[in-house]
Coordinates of N, CA and C in Angstrom, one line a residue:
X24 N -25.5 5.2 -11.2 CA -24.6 4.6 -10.2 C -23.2 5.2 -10.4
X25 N -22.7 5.7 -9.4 CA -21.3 6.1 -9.4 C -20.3 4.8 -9.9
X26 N -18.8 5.6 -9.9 CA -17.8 4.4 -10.6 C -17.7 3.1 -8.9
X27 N -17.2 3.9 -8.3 CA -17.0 3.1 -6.7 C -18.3 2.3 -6.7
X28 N -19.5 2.7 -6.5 CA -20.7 2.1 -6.7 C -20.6 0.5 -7.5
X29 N -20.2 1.2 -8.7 CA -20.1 -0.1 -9.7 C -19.4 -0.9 -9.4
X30 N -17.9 -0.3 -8.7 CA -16.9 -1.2 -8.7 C -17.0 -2.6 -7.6
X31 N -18.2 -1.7 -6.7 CA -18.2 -2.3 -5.5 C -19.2 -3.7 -5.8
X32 N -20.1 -3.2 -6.3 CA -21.3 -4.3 -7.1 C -20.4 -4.9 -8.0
X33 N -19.4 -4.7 -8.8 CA -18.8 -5.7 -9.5 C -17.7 -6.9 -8.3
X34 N -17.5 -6.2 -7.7 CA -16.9 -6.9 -6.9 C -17.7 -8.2 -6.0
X35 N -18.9 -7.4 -5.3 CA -19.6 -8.6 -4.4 C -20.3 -9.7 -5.3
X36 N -20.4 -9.6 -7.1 CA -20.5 -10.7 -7.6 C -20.0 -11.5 -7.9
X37 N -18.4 -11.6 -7.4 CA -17.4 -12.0 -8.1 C -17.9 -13.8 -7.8
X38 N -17.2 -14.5 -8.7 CA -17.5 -15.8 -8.6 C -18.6 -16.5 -9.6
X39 N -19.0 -17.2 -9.8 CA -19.7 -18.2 -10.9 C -20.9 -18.4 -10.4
X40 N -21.9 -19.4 -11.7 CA -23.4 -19.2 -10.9 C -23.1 -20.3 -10.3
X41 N -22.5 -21.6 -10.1 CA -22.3 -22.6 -9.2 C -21.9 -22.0 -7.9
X42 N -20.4 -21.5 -7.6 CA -20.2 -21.2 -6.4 C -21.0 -20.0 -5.7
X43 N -22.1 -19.3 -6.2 CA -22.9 -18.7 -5.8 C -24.0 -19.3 -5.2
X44 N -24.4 -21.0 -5.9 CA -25.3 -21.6 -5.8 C -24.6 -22.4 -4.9
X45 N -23.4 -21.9 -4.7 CA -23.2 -23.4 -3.4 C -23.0 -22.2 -2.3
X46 N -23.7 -21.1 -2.1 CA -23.4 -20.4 -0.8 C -22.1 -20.0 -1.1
X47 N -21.0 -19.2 -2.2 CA -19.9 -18.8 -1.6 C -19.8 -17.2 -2.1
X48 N -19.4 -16.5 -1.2 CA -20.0 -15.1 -1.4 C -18.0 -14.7 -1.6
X49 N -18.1 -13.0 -2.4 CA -16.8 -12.5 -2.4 C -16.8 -12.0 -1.0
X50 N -15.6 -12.0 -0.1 CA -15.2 -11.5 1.0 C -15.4 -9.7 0.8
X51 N -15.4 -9.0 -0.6 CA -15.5 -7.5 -1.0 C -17.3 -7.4 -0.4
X52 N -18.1 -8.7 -0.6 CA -19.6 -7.8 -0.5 C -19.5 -7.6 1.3
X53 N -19.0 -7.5 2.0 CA -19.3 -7.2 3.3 C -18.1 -6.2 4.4
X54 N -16.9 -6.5 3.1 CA -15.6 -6.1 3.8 C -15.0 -5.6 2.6
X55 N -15.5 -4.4 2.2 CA -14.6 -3.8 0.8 C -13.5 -3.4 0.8
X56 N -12.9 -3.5 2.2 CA -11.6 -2.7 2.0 C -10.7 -3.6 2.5
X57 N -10.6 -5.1 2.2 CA -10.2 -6.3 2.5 C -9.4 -6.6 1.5
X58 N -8.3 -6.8 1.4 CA -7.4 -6.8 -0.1 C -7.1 -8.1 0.1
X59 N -6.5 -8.6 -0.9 CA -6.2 -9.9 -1.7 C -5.4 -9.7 -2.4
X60 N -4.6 -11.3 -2.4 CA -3.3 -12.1 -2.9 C -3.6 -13.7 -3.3
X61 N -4.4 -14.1 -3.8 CA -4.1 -15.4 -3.5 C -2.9 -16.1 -4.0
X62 N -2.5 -16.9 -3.0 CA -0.7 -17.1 -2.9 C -0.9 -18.6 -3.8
X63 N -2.1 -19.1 -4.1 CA -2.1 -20.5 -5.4 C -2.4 -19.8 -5.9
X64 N -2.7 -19.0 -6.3 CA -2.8 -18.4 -8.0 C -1.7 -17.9 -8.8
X65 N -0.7 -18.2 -8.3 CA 1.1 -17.6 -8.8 C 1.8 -18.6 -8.6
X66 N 2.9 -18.9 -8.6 CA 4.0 -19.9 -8.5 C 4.5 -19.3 -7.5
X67 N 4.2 -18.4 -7.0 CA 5.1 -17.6 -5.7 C 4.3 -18.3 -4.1
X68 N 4.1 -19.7 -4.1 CA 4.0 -20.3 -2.7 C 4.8 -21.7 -2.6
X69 N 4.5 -22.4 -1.5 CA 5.7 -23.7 -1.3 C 5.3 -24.6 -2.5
X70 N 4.6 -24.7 -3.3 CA 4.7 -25.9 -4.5 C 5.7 -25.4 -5.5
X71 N 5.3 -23.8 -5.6 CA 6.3 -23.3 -6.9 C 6.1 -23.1 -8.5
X72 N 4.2 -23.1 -7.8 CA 3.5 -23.5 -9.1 C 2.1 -23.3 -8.8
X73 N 1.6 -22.4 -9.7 CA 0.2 -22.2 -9.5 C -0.7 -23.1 -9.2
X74 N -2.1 -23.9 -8.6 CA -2.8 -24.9 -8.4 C -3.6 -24.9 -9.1
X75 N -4.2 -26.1 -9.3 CA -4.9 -26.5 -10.1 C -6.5 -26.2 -9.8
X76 N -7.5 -25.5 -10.5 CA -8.3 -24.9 -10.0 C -8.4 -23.3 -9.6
X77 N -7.4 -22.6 -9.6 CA -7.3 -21.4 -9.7 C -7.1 -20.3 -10.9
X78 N -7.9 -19.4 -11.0 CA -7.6 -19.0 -12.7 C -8.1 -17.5 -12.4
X79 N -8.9 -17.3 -11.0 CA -9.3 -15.6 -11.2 C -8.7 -15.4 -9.5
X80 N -9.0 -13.9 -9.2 CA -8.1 -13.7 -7.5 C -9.8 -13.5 -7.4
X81 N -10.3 -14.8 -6.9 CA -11.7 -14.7 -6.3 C -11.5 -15.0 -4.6
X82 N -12.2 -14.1 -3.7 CA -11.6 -14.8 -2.2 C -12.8 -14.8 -1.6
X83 N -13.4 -16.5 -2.1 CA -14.7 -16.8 -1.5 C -15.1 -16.9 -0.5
X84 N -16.2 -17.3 0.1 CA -16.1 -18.1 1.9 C -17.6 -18.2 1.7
X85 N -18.2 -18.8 2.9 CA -19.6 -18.8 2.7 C -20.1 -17.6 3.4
X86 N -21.6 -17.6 3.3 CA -21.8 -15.6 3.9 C -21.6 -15.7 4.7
X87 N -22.0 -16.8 5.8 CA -21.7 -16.6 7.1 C -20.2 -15.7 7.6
X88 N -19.2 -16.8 7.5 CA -17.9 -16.5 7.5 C -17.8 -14.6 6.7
X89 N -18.1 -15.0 5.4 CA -17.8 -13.6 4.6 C -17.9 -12.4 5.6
X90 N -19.4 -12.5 6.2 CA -19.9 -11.3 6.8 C -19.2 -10.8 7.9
X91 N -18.9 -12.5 8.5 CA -17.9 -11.5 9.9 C -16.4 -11.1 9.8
X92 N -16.3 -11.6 8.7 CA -14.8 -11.3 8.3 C -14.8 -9.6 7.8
X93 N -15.9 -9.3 7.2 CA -16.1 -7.8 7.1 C -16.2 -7.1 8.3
X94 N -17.1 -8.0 9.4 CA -16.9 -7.4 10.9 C -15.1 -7.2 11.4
X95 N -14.3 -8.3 11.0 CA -13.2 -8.2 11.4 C -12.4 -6.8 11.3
X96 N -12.8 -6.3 9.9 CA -12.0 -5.5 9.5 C -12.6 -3.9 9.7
X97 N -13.7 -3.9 9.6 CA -13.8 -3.0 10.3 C -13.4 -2.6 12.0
X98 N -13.2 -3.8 12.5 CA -12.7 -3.8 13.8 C -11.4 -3.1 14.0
X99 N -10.5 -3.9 13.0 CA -8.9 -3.8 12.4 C -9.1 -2.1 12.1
X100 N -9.8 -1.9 11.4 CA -9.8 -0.3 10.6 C -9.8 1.3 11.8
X101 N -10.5 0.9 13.2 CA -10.0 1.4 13.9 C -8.6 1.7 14.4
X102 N -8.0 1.1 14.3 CA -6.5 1.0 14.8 C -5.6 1.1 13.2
X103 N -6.7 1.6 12.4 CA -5.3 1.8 11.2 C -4.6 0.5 10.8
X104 N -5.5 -0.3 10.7 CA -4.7 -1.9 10.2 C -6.2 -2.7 9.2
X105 N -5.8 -3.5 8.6 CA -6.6 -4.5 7.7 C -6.7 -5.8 7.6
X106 N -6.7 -6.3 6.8 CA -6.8 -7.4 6.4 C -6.3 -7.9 4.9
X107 N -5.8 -8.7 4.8 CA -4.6 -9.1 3.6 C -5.2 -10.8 3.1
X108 N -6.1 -11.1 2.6 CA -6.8 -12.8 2.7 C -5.6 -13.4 1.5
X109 N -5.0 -14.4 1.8 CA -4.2 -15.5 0.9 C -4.9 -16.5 0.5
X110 N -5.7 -17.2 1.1 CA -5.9 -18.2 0.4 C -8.1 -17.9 1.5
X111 N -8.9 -18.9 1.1 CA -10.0 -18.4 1.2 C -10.5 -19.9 0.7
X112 N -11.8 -19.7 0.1 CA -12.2 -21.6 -0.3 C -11.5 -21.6 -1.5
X113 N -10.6 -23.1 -1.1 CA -10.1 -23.8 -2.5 C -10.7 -24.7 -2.8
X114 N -10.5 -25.2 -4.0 CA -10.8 -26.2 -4.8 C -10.5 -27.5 -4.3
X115 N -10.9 -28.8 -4.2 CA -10.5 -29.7 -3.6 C -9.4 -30.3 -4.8
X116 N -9.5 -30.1 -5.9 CA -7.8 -30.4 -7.1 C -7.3 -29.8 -6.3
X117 N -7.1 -28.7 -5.4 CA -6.3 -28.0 -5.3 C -5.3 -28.8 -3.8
X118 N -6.1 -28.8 -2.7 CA -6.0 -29.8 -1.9 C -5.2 -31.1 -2.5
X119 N -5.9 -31.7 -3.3 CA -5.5 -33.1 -3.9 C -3.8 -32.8 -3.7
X120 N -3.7 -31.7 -4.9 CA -2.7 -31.4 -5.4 C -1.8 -31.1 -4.3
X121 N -1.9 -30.6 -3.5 CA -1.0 -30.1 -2.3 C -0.3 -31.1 -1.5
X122 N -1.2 -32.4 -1.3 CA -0.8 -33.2 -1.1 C 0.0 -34.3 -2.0
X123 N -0.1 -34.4 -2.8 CA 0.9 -34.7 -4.0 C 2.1 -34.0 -4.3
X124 N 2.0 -32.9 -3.9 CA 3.1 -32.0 -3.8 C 4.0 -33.2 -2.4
X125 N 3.4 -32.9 -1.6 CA 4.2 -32.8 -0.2 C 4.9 -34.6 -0.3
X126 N 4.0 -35.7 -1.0 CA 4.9 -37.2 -1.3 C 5.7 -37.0 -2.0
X127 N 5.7 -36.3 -3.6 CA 6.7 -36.4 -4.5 C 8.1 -35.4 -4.0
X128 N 7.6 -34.5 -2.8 CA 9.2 -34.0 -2.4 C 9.8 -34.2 -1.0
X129 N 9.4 -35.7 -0.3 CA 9.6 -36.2 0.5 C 9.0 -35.5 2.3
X130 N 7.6 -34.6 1.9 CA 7.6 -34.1 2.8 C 6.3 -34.6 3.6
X131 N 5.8 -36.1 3.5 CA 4.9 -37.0 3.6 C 4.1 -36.2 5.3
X132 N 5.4 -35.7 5.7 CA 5.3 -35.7 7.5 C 4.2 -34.7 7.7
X133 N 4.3 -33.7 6.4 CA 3.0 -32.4 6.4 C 1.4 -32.7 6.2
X134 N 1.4 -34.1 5.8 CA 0.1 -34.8 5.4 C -0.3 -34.8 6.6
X135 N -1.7 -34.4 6.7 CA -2.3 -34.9 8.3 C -2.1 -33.9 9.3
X136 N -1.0 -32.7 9.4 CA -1.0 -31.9 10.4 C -1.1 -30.2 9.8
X137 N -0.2 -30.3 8.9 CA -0.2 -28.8 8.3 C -1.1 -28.7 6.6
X138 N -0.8 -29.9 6.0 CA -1.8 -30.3 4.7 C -2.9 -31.2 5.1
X139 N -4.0 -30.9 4.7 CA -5.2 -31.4 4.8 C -5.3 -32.3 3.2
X140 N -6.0 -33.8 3.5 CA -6.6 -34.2 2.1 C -7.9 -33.7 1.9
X141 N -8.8 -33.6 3.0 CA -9.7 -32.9 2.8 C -10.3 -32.0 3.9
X142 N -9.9 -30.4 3.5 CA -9.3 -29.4 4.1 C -10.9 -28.7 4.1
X143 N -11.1 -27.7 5.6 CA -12.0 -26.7 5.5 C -12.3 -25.8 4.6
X144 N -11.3 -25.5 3.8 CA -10.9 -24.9 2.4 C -12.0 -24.7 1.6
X145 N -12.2 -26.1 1.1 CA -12.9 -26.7 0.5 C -14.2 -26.5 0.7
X146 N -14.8 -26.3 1.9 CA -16.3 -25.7 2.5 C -16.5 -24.4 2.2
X147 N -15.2 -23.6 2.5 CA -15.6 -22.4 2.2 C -16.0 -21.7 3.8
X148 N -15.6 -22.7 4.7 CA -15.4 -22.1 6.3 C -14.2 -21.8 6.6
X149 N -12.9 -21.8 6.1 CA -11.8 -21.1 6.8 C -10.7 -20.0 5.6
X150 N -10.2 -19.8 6.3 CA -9.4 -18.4 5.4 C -8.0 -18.3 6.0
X151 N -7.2 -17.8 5.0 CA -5.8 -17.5 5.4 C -5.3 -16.0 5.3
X152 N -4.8 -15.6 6.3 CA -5.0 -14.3 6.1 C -3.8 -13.6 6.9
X153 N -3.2 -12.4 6.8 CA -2.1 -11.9 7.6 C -3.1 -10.1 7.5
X154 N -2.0 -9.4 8.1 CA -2.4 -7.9 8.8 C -1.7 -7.2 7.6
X155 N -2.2 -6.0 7.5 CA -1.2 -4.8 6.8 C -2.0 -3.7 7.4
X156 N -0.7 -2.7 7.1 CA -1.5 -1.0 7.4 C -2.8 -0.6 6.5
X157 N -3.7 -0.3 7.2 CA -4.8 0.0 6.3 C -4.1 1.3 5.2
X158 N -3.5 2.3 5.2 CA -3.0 3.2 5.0 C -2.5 2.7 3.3
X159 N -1.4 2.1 3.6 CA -0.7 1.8 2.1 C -1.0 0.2 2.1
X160 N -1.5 -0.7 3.1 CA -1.2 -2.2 2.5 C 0.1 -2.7 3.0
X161 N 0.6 -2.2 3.5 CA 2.1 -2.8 3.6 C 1.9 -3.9 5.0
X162 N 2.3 -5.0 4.1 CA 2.3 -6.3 5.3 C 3.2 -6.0 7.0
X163 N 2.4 -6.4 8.2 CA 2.8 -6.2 9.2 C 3.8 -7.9 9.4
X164 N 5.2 -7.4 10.3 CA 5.8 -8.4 10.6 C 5.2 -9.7 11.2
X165 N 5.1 -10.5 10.8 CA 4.4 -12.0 11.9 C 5.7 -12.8 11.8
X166 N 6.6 -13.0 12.0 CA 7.4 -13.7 12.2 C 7.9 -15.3 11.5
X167 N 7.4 -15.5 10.1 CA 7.3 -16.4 9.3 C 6.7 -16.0 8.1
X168 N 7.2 -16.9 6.7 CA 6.2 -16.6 5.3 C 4.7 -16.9 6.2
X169 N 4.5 -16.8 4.8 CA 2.8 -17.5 4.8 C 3.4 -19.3 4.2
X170 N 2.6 -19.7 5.1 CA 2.8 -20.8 4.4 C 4.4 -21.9 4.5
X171 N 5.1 -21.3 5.5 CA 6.2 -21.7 6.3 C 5.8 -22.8 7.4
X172 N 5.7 -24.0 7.1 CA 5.0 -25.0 7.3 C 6.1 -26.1 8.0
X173 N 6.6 -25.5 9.6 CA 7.0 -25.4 10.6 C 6.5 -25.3 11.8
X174 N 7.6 -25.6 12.8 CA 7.8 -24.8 14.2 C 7.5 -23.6 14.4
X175 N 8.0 -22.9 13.0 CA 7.8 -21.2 13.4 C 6.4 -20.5 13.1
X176 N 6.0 -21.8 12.5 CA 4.3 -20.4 12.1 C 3.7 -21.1 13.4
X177 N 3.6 -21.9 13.9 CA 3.1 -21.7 15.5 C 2.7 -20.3 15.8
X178 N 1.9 -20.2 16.5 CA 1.1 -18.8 16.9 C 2.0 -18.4 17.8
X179 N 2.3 -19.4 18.8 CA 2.7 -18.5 20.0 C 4.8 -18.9 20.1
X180 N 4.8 -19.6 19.0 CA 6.5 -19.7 18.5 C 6.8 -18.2 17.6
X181 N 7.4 -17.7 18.7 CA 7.3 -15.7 18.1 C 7.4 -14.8 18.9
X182 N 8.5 -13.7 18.9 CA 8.8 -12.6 20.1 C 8.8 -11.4 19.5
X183 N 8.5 -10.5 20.7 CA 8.3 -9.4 20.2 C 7.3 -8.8 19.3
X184 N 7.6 -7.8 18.1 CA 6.5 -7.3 17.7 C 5.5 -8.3 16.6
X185 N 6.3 -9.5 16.4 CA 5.8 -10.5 15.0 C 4.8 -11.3 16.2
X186 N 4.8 -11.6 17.7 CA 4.3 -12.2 18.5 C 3.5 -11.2 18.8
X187 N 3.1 -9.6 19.0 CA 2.2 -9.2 19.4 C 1.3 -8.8 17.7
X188 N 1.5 -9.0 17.1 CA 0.9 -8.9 15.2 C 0.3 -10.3 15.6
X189 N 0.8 -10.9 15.6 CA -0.1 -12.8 15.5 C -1.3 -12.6 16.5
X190 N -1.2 -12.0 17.9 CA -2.2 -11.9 18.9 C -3.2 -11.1 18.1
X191 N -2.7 -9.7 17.7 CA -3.7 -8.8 17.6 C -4.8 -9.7 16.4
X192 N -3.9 -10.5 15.0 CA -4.9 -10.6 14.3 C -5.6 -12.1 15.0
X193 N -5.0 -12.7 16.0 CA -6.1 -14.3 16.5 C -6.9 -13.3 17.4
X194 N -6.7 -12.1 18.4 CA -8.1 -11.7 19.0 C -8.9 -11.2 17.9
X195 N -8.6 -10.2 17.1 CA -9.6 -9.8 15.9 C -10.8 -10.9 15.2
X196 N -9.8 -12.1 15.3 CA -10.6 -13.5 14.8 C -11.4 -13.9 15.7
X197 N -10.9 -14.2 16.6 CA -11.8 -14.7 17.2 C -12.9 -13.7 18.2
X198 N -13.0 -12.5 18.0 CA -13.7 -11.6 18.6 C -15.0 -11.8 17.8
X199 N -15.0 -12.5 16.9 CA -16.2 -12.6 16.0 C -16.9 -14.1 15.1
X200 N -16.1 -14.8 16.2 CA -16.6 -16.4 15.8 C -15.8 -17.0 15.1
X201 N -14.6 -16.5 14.5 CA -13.1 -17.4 14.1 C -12.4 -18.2 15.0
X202 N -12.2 -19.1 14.9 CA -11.4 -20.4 15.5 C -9.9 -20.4 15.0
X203 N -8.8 -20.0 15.6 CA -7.6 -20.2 15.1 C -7.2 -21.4 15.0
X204 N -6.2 -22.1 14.5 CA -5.3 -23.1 14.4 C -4.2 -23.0 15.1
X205 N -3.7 -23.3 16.3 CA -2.0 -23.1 16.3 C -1.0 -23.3 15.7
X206 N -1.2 -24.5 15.0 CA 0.4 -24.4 13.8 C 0.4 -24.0 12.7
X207 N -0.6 -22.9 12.4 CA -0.8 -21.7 11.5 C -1.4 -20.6 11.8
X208 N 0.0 -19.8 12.1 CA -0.9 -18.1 12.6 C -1.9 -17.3 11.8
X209 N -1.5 -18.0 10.5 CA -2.3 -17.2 9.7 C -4.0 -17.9 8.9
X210 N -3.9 -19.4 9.3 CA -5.5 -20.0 9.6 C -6.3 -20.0 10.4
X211 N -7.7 -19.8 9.7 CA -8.7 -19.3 10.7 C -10.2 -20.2 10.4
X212 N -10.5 -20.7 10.9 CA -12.4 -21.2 10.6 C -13.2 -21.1 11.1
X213 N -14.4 -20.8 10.4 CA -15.6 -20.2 11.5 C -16.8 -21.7 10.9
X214 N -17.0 -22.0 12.3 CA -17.7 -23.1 12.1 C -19.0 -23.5 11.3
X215 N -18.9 -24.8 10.3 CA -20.4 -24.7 9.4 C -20.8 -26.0 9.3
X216 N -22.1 -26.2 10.5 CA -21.9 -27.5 10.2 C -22.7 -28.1 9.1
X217 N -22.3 -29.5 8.4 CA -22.8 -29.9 7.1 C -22.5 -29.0 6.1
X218 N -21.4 -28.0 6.0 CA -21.2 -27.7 4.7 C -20.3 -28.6 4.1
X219 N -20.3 -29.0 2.7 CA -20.2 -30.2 2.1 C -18.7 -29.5 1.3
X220 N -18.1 -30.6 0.9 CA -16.5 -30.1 0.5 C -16.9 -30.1 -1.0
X221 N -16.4 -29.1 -1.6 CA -16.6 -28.5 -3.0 C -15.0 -28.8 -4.0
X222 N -15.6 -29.0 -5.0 CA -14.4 -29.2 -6.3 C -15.1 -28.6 -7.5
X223 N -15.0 -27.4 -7.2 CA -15.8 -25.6 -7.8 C -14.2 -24.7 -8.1
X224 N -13.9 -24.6 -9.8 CA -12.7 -23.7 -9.7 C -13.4 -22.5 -9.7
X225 N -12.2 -21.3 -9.4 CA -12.0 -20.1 -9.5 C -12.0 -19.3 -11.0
X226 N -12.7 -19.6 -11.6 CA -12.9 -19.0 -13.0 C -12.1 -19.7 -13.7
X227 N -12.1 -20.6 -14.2 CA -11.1 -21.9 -14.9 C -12.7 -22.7 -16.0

Protein backbone atom coordinates (compact mmCIF):
# COMPACT_ATOMS: atom_id res chain seq x y z
CA UNK A 1 0.00 0.00 0.00
CA UNK A 2 1.44 3.35 -0.96
CA UNK A 3 1.90 6.28 1.73
CA UNK A 4 -1.37 8.46 0.20
CA UNK A 5 -3.01 4.98 0.20
CA UNK A 6 -2.37 4.62 3.89
CA UNK A 7 -3.00 8.06 4.61
CA UNK A 8 -6.26 7.94 3.02
CA UNK A 9 -7.39 4.58 4.93
CA UNK A 10 -6.10 6.27 8.03
CA UNK A 11 -8.12 8.99 7.51
CA UNK A 12 -11.71 7.26 6.59
CA UNK A 13 -11.32 5.55 10.02
CA UNK A 14 -10.98 8.34 11.87
CA UNK A 15 -13.37 8.29 14.94
CA UNK A 16 -14.10 5.62 17.78
CA UNK A 17 -15.78 2.14 17.80
CA UNK A 18 -18.95 3.86 19.31
CA UNK A 19 -19.27 6.76 16.79
CA UNK A 20 -18.71 4.31 14.10
CA UNK A 21 -21.34 2.18 15.69
CA UNK A 22 -23.61 5.04 15.76
CA UNK A 23 -23.29 5.46 11.87
CA UNK A 24 -20.75 8.51 11.94
CA UNK A 25 -18.27 8.26 9.11
CA UNK A 26 -14.98 10.82 8.60
CA UNK A 27 -16.13 13.42 5.92
CA UNK A 28 -12.11 12.25 4.27
CA UNK A 29 -13.78 8.53 3.36
CA UNK A 30 -15.82 10.04 0.42
CA UNK A 31 -14.30 13.61 0.04
CA UNK A 32 -10.50 13.54 0.61
CA UNK A 33 -9.73 16.70 -0.42
CA UNK A 34 -12.16 18.30 2.11
CA UNK A 35 -10.01 20.20 4.71
CA UNK A 36 -10.77 20.87 8.33
CA UNK A 37 -10.68 23.38 11.24
CA UNK A 38 -12.84 22.55 13.91
CA UNK A 39 -13.48 26.01 15.38
CA UNK A 40 -14.59 24.05 19.19
CA UNK A 41 -11.54 22.47 19.27
CA UNK A 42 -9.43 25.84 20.02
CA UNK A 43 -10.44 28.74 22.04
CA UNK A 44 -10.41 30.62 18.72
CA UNK A 45 -14.59 30.70 18.47
CA UNK A 46 -17.46 32.92 20.24
CA UNK A 47 -17.10 31.02 23.80
CA UNK A 48 -13.29 31.68 23.83
CA UNK A 49 -12.68 28.25 24.88
CA UNK A 50 -12.46 24.97 23.59
CA UNK A 51 -15.86 22.71 24.19
CA UNK A 52 -16.39 20.15 26.11
CA UNK A 53 -16.24 16.95 24.17
CA UNK A 54 -13.73 17.81 21.71
CA UNK A 55 -10.15 16.38 21.94
CA UNK A 56 -9.19 15.16 18.14
CA UNK A 57 -10.08 17.43 14.59
CA UNK A 58 -12.52 14.42 13.74
CA UNK A 59 -15.33 15.87 11.03
CA UNK A 60 -17.99 13.25 11.48
CA UNK A 61 -21.54 13.17 9.84
CA UNK A 62 -23.53 10.21 9.12
CA UNK A 63 -22.71 8.29 5.61
CA UNK A 64 -25.45 9.50 4.16
CA UNK A 65 -24.67 13.22 4.58
CA UNK A 66 -20.68 12.20 4.46
CA UNK A 67 -21.14 10.92 0.92
CA UNK A 68 -22.78 13.75 -0.60
CA UNK A 69 -20.75 16.15 0.93
CA UNK A 70 -17.89 14.35 -0.99
CA UNK A 71 -20.33 14.84 -3.98
CA UNK A 72 -20.20 18.56 -3.01
CA UNK A 73 -16.79 18.94 -3.48
CA UNK A 74 -16.02 17.33 -6.13
CA UNK A 75 -18.68 19.57 -7.72
CA UNK A 76 -16.64 22.75 -6.07
CA UNK A 77 -13.28 21.11 -7.48
CA UNK A 78 -14.38 21.90 -10.99
CA UNK A 79 -14.26 25.53 -10.62
CA UNK A 80 -10.94 25.45 -8.53
CA UNK A 81 -12.79 25.86 -5.12
CA UNK A 82 -13.37 23.30 -1.96
CA UNK A 83 -14.56 22.88 0.97
CA UNK A 84 -13.31 24.14 4.49
CA UNK A 85 -15.91 21.93 7.31
CA UNK A 86 -15.81 23.96 10.97
CA UNK A 87 -17.84 22.25 12.89
CA UNK A 88 -19.65 18.74 11.72
CA UNK A 89 -21.43 16.29 14.55
CA UNK A 90 -20.97 17.71 18.02
CA UNK A 91 -21.33 16.33 21.16
CA UNK A 92 -24.47 17.22 22.93
CA UNK A 93 -21.84 18.63 26.27
CA UNK A 94 -21.01 20.58 23.70
CA UNK A 95 -24.40 22.03 22.78
CA UNK A 96 -25.25 22.01 26.49
CA UNK A 97 -22.32 24.08 26.94
CA UNK A 98 -23.03 26.65 24.26
CA UNK A 99 -25.97 27.37 25.66
CA UNK A 100 -24.57 28.09 28.97
CA UNK A 101 -22.25 30.09 27.37
CA UNK A 102 -24.87 32.34 25.81
CA UNK A 103 -27.02 32.92 29.76
CA UNK A 104 -23.82 33.52 31.67
CA UNK A 105 -22.93 36.42 29.05
CA UNK A 106 -26.27 37.88 28.77
CA UNK A 107 -26.88 36.59 25.33
CA UNK A 108 -30.18 34.54 26.36
CA UNK A 109 -31.74 36.03 22.89
CA UNK A 110 -29.35 33.37 20.80
CA UNK A 111 -31.12 30.47 22.61
CA UNK A 112 -33.77 29.14 20.26
CA UNK A 113 -32.71 30.96 16.95
CA UNK A 114 -28.95 30.83 16.32
CA UNK A 115 -28.06 28.24 19.53
CA UNK A 116 -29.76 25.09 19.54
CA UNK A 117 -30.29 22.96 23.10
CA UNK A 118 -30.67 20.30 21.07
CA UNK A 119 -29.03 20.89 17.75
CA UNK A 120 -28.82 18.65 14.34
CA UNK A 121 -25.22 18.62 15.36
CA UNK A 122 -25.70 16.19 17.54
CA UNK A 123 -27.30 13.59 14.88
CA UNK A 124 -24.60 13.99 12.81
CA UNK A 125 -27.08 15.44 9.91
CA UNK A 126 -25.74 19.01 9.58
CA UNK A 127 -22.31 20.65 9.05
CA UNK A 128 -20.67 23.95 9.11
CA UNK A 129 -18.75 24.85 6.48
CA UNK A 130 -17.22 27.88 4.29
CA UNK A 131 -15.30 27.88 0.58
CA UNK A 132 -11.55 28.13 -0.06
CA UNK A 133 -9.42 27.87 -3.22
CA UNK A 134 -8.85 24.39 -3.88
CA UNK A 135 -5.33 25.50 -4.94
CA UNK A 136 -3.69 26.75 -1.58
CA UNK A 137 -6.89 26.61 0.92
CA UNK A 138 -7.15 30.12 1.24
CA UNK A 139 -10.63 31.04 2.64
CA UNK A 140 -13.07 32.81 0.15
CA UNK A 141 -14.67 36.22 1.31
CA UNK A 142 -18.40 35.53 2.78
CA UNK A 143 -18.96 38.52 4.41
CA UNK A 144 -18.97 37.61 8.22
CA UNK A 145 -16.78 35.26 10.86
CA UNK A 146 -17.97 31.94 11.13
CA UNK A 147 -20.03 31.95 13.82
CA UNK A 148 -20.91 35.84 13.83
CA UNK A 149 -24.26 35.24 15.33
CA UNK A 150 -26.17 38.22 13.78
CA UNK A 151 -27.91 40.10 11.13
CA UNK A 152 -24.91 39.64 9.03
CA UNK A 153 -24.44 35.88 8.68
CA UNK A 154 -27.93 35.99 7.07
CA UNK A 155 -27.33 34.39 3.70
CA UNK A 156 -28.83 36.93 1.69
CA UNK A 157 -27.63 40.04 4.33
CA UNK A 158 -24.39 40.44 1.88
CA UNK A 159 -23.08 42.36 -1.41
CA UNK A 160 -21.12 41.80 -3.86
CA UNK A 161 -18.44 39.13 -4.09
CA UNK A 162 -19.10 37.72 -0.08
CA UNK A 163 -22.98 37.55 -1.54
CA UNK A 164 -22.10 35.73 -4.62
CA UNK A 165 -19.41 33.14 -2.38
CA UNK A 166 -22.63 32.50 0.06
CA UNK A 167 -24.85 31.60 -3.26
CA UNK A 168 -22.18 29.59 -4.90
CA UNK A 169 -21.56 27.46 -1.60
CA UNK A 170 -25.97 27.25 -0.69
CA UNK A 171 -26.38 26.06 -4.60
CA UNK A 172 -23.34 23.46 -4.20
CA UNK A 173 -25.44 22.38 -1.02
CA UNK A 174 -28.23 22.16 -2.02
CA UNK A 175 -27.55 20.63 -5.50
CA UNK A 176 -27.18 17.40 -3.51
CA UNK A 177 -29.82 17.18 -0.77
CA UNK A 178 -28.36 20.00 1.74
CA UNK A 179 -30.91 22.18 3.29
CA UNK A 180 -29.52 25.68 4.16
CA UNK A 181 -30.46 27.76 7.21
CA UNK A 182 -30.78 31.50 6.57
CA UNK A 183 -29.40 32.96 9.68
CA UNK A 184 -26.35 31.00 8.99
CA UNK A 185 -24.53 30.98 5.64
CA UNK A 186 -22.34 28.70 6.68
CA UNK A 187 -25.16 25.85 8.09
CA UNK A 188 -26.31 23.08 6.26
CA UNK A 189 -28.47 19.72 6.97
CA UNK A 190 -29.27 16.96 5.01
CA UNK A 191 -32.27 15.27 6.33
CA UNK A 192 -32.29 11.92 8.68
CA UNK A 193 -35.15 10.91 9.91
CA UNK A 194 -35.03 9.18 13.47
CA UNK A 195 -31.47 9.77 13.79
CA UNK A 196 -31.20 9.94 17.59
CA UNK A 197 -29.07 12.90 19.28
CA UNK A 198 -25.66 11.60 20.48
CA UNK A 199 -23.38 12.68 23.62
CA UNK A 200 -20.18 10.63 21.79
CA UNK A 201 -16.81 12.84 22.28
CA UNK A 202 -14.30 13.36 19.68
CA UNK A 203 -11.35 11.32 21.05
CA UNK A 204 -11.64 12.54 24.74
Amino acid sequence: MSALAAFLVALAAAGSPETRAAGLVDVHRYGPGIRVELAYLTPHNLTGRRLPGYCREWALLLDPAARDLGRVQRRLRRSGLGLLVLDAYRPARASRALVRWARRSGRRDLVGTYIARRSRHNTGSAVDLTLVRAADGKRLRMGSRYDELSTRAHTLNATGRALHNRLVLEHAMERFGFTAYWREWWHFERPAAGAPYLDLSLGC
